[in-house]
Short mmCIF file of C-alpha atoms in Angstrom, two decimals:
data_model
loop_
_atom_site.label_atom_id
_atom_site.label_comp_id
_atom_site.label_asym_id
_atom_site.label_seq_id
_atom_site.Cartn_x
_atom_site.Cartn_y
_atom_site.Cartn_z
CA MET A 1 0.01 -0.01 -0.01
CA LEU A 2 1.19 3.48 -0.90
CA LEU A 3 -0.04 6.58 0.90
CA VAL A 4 -0.69 9.13 -1.86
CA GLY A 5 -2.74 11.83 -0.14
CA PHE A 6 -5.32 12.88 2.37
CA GLY A 7 -8.62 14.74 2.47
CA TYR A 8 -12.00 15.00 4.08
CA GLU A 9 -15.65 14.47 3.12
CA GLY A 10 -18.19 17.15 3.97
CA GLN A 11 -17.02 19.84 6.36
CA GLU A 12 -13.48 19.35 7.65
CA SER A 13 -14.62 20.07 11.22
CA GLU A 14 -17.05 17.10 11.14
CA GLY A 15 -14.15 14.68 11.65
CA ARG A 16 -14.56 12.69 8.46
CA LYS A 17 -10.90 12.97 7.49
CA TYR A 18 -9.16 10.22 5.53
CA TRP A 19 -5.86 9.01 4.13
CA LEU A 20 -5.93 8.17 0.36
CA VAL A 21 -4.08 4.92 -0.23
CA LYS A 22 -3.21 3.11 -3.49
CA ASN A 23 -3.20 -0.65 -3.51
CA SER A 24 -1.31 -2.96 -5.88
CA TYR A 25 -4.39 -5.03 -6.85
CA GLY A 26 -5.19 -2.89 -9.91
CA GLU A 27 -7.99 -0.56 -10.92
CA GLN A 28 -10.75 -3.19 -10.44
CA TRP A 29 -10.18 -3.06 -6.67
CA GLY A 30 -11.73 -0.41 -4.40
CA GLU A 31 -12.21 3.00 -6.05
CA LYS A 32 -10.14 2.48 -9.22
CA GLY A 33 -7.30 0.95 -7.18
CA TYR A 34 -7.54 3.42 -4.30
CA MET A 35 -9.20 3.38 -0.87
CA LYS A 36 -9.87 5.83 1.94
CA ILE A 37 -8.70 5.00 5.46
CA PRO A 38 -10.11 7.07 8.34
CA ARG A 39 -7.49 9.55 9.57
CA GLY A 40 -7.07 10.31 13.27
CA GLN A 41 -9.23 7.35 14.39
CA ASN A 42 -7.97 3.98 15.68
CA ASN A 43 -4.72 4.02 13.59
CA TYR A 44 -6.13 1.56 11.01
CA CYS A 45 -3.48 -0.75 9.53
CA GLY A 46 -0.84 1.04 11.62
CA ILE A 47 -0.80 3.79 9.01
CA ALA A 48 0.08 6.52 11.49
CA SER A 49 2.77 4.61 13.37
CA TYR A 50 4.40 2.16 10.91
CA ALA A 51 5.05 4.32 7.84
CA MET A 52 8.25 3.65 5.91
CA TYR A 53 10.17 5.63 3.31
CA PRO A 54 13.25 4.97 1.22
CA VAL A 55 16.61 6.54 1.99
CA LEU A 56 18.34 7.63 -1.18
#
């Protein structure tokens, strides 16, 4: 999974914030290969604490 962005649905203050994530399953999966994971709630999939990045 690759974190590619973030956003919110409705009013930002309503707490419906999300991370936009791309999966490797192809465009037939999720929303054309992407999914939204709630941001700031329950740390789904460890997205807020187990992020990795390459060192070049």
